[in-house]
Structure formats: C-alpha cells, structure tokens
Coordinates of C-alpha atoms in Angstrom, one line a residue:
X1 CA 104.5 59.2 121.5
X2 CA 102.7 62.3 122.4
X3 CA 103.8 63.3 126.4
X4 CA 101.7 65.9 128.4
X5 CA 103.7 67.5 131.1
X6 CA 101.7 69.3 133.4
X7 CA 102.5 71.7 136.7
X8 CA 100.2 72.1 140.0
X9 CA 100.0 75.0 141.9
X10 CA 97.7 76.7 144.8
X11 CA 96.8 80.1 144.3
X12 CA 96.9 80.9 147.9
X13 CA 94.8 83.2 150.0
X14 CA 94.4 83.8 153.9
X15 CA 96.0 80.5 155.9
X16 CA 96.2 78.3 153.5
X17 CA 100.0 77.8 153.1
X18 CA 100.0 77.0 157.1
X19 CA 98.0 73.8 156.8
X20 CA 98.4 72.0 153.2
X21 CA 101.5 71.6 150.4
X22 CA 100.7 70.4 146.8
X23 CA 103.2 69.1 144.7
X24 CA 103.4 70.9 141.6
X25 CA 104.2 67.9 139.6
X26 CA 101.9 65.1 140.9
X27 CA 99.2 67.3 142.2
X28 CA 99.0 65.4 145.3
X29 CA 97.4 67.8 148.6
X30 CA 99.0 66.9 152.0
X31 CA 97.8 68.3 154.9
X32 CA 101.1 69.8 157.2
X33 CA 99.9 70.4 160.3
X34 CA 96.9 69.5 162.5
X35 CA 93.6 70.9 161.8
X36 CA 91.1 71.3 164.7
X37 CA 87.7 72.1 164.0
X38 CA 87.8 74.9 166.9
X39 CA 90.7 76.5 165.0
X40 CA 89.7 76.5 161.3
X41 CA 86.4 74.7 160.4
X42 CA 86.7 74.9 157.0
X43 CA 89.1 76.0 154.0
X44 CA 88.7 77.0 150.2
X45 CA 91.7 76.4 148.3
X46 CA 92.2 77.5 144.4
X47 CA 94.3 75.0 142.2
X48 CA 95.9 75.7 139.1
X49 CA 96.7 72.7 136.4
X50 CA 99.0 74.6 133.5
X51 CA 101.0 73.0 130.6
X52 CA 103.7 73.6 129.3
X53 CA 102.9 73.7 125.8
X54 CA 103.4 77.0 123.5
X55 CA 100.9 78.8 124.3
X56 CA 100.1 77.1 127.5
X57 CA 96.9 76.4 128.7
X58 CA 95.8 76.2 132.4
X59 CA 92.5 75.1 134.3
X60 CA 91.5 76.1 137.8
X61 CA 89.7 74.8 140.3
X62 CA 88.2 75.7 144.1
X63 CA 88.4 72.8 146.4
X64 CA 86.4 73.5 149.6
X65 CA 86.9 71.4 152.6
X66 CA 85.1 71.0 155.7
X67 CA 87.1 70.3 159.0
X68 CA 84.6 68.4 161.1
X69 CA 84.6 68.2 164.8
X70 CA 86.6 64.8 166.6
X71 CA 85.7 64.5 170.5
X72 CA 89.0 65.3 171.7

C-alpha cells in the first residue's frame, strides 16, 4: 500500500485572503464573502500542491477567475 499525502496552500497576494479559503488538505476553494463585479472583477490566485515526502516535491499553479456582472 503506497499512500500520498499531500498539503494545499495559496500563495497569497493583494485581496485574496478577503474573498476565498482553501483547505490545505482537500484542496477545495470556497469563496467567503460576496463578490460584486463593481468591487473586484477579477482575481489571480497562486496554489501550491507539496508532499510530504523526503525531499518533498511541490507543483504550482495560477487560477484566474473572472467575476462577471449580475443585474442587481
């Protein structure tokens, strides 16, 4: 039995920790708070994978999302 254990994070920059969480075990991105197009209209967020292996490894990726505009 071979078992990969693996830990998310987001490298944050500018606003990013106002408006999403990640869990660092599942991975899973939940938005906190509102968004509204006429605040924020879009956001890039950087996402670390890493292992816990000896040496570990680690990926990243960007995520870029677009907020998009709801008659309100």
């Amino acid at each position: 039995l071979f078992v990969i254990i693996l830990c998310f994070m987001c490298l944050e920059g500018g606003n990013v920790g106002e408006y999403f969480t990640l869990n660092n075990t599942s991975g899973k991105l939940m938005i906190t708070r509102s968004l509204d197009r006429e605040d924020v209209s879009n956001f890039t967020l950087v996402i670390e994978c890493r292992d816990l292996g000896s040496p570990p490894r680690s990926s990243t990726a960007q995520l870029y999302l677009t907020v998009l505009d709801e008659n309100d």
